[in-house]
Coordinates of C-alpha atoms in Angstrom, one line a residue:
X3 CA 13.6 -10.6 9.0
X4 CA 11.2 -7.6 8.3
X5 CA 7.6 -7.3 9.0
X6 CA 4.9 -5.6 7.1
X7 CA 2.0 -4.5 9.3
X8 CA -1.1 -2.4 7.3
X9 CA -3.7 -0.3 9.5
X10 CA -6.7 2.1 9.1
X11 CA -9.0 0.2 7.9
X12 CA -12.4 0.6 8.5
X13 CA -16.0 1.4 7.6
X14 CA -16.5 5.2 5.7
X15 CA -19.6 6.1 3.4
X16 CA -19.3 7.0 0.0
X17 CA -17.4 10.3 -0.6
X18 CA -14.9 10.0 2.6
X19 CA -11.9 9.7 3.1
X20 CA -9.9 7.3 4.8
X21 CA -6.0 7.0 4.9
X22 CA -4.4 3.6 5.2
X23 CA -0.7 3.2 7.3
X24 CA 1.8 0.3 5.9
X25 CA 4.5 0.1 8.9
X26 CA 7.8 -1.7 7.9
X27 CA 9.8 -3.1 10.5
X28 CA 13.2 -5.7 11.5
X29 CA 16.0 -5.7 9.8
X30 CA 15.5 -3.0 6.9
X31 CA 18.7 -1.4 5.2
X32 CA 17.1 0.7 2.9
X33 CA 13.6 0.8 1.0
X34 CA 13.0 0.5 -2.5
X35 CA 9.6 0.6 -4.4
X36 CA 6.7 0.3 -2.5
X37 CA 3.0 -0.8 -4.1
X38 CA -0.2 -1.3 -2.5
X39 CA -3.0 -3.6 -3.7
X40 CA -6.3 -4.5 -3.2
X41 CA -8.3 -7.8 -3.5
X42 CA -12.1 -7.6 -3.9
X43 CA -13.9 -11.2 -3.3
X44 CA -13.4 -14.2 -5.4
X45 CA -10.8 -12.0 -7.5
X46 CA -7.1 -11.9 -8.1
X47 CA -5.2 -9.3 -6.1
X48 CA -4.5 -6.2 -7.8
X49 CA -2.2 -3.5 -8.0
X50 CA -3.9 0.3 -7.1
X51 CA -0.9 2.3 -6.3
X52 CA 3.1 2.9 -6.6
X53 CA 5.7 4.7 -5.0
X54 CA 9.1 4.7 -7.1
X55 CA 12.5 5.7 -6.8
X56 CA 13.2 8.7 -7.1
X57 CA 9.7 9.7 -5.5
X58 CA 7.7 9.5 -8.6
X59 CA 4.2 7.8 -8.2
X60 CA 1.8 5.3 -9.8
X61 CA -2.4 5.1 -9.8
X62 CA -4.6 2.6 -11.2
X63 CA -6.7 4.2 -13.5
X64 CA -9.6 3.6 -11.2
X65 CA -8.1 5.5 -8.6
X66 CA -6.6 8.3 -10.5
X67 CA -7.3 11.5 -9.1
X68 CA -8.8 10.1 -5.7
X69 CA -5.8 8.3 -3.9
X70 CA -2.4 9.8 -3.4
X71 CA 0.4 7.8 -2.0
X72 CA 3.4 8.8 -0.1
X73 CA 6.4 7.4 2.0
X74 CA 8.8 8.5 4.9
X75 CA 12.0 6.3 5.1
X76 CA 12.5 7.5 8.1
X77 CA 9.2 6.1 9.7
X78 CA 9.9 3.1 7.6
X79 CA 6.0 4.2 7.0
X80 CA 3.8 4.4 3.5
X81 CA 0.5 5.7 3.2
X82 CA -2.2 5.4 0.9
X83 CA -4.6 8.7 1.1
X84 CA -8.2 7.6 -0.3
X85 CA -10.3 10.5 -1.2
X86 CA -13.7 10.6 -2.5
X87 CA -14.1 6.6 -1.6
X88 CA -16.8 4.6 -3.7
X89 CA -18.9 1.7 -2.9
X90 CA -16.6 -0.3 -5.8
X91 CA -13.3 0.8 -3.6
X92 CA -14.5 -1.8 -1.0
X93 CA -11.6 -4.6 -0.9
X94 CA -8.6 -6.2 1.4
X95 CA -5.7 -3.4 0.7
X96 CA -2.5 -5.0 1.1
X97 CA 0.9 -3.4 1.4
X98 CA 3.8 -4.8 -0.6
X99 CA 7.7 -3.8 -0.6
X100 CA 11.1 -4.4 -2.2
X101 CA 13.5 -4.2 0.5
X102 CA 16.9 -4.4 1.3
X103 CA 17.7 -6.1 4.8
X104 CA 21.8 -5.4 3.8
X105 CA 24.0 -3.6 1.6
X106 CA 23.9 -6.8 -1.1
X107 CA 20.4 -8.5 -0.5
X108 CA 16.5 -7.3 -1.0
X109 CA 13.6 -9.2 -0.9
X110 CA 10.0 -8.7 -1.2
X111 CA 7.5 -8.8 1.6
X112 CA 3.9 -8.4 1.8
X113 CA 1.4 -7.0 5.0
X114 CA -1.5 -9.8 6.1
X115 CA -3.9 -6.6 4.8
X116 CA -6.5 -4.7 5.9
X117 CA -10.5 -4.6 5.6
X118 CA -12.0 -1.0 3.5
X119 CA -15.5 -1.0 3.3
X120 CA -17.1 1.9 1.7
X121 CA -20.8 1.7 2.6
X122 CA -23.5 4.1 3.8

């Protein structure tokens, strides 16, 4: 089984910065693309950023320029770097993962999420 857990969540005023942690866990064979997304109330989740093979990355227009992703499968870790955070980034950010738990098998496996509220 593998576990998604986010952290780093929290309150920051407009114009911070805050850095979310998505810790992967249990029986992981390797890591393949890695996504976060955010829900804001009484909407559909959606998709803010991507980390590919190969390394290459994905932004939501909305965040272009202000987020930056990143990944060590190593740490079994992503992170999702929020720079220059706006009232409108306030939302659940959820951690999502294709993963392989053996050489043959992947499946995909979300975090329970974590609280950003950008306020001042």
């Amino acid at each position: 089984q593998v576990q998604i857990v986010e952290s780093g969540g929290g309150l920051v005023q407009p114009g911070g910065s805050l850095t979310l942690s998505c810790a992967m866990s249990g029986n992981i064979w390797s890591i393949h693309t890695t996504y976060w997304y955010r829900q804001f109330p009484g909407k559909e989740r959606e998709l803010v950023a991507g980390f590919l093979a190969g390394g290459g990355t994905k932004f939501a227009d909305s965040v272009k320029d202000r987020f930056t992703i990143s990944r060590n499968d190593a740490k079994n870790t992503v992170w999702l770097q929020m720079n220059n955070l706006l009232p409108e980034d306030t939302a659940v950010y959820y951690c999502n993962a294709e993963i392989g738990t053996n050489w043959y098998t992947s499946g995909n496996y979300w975090g329970q999420g974590t609280q950003v509220t950008v306020a001042s």
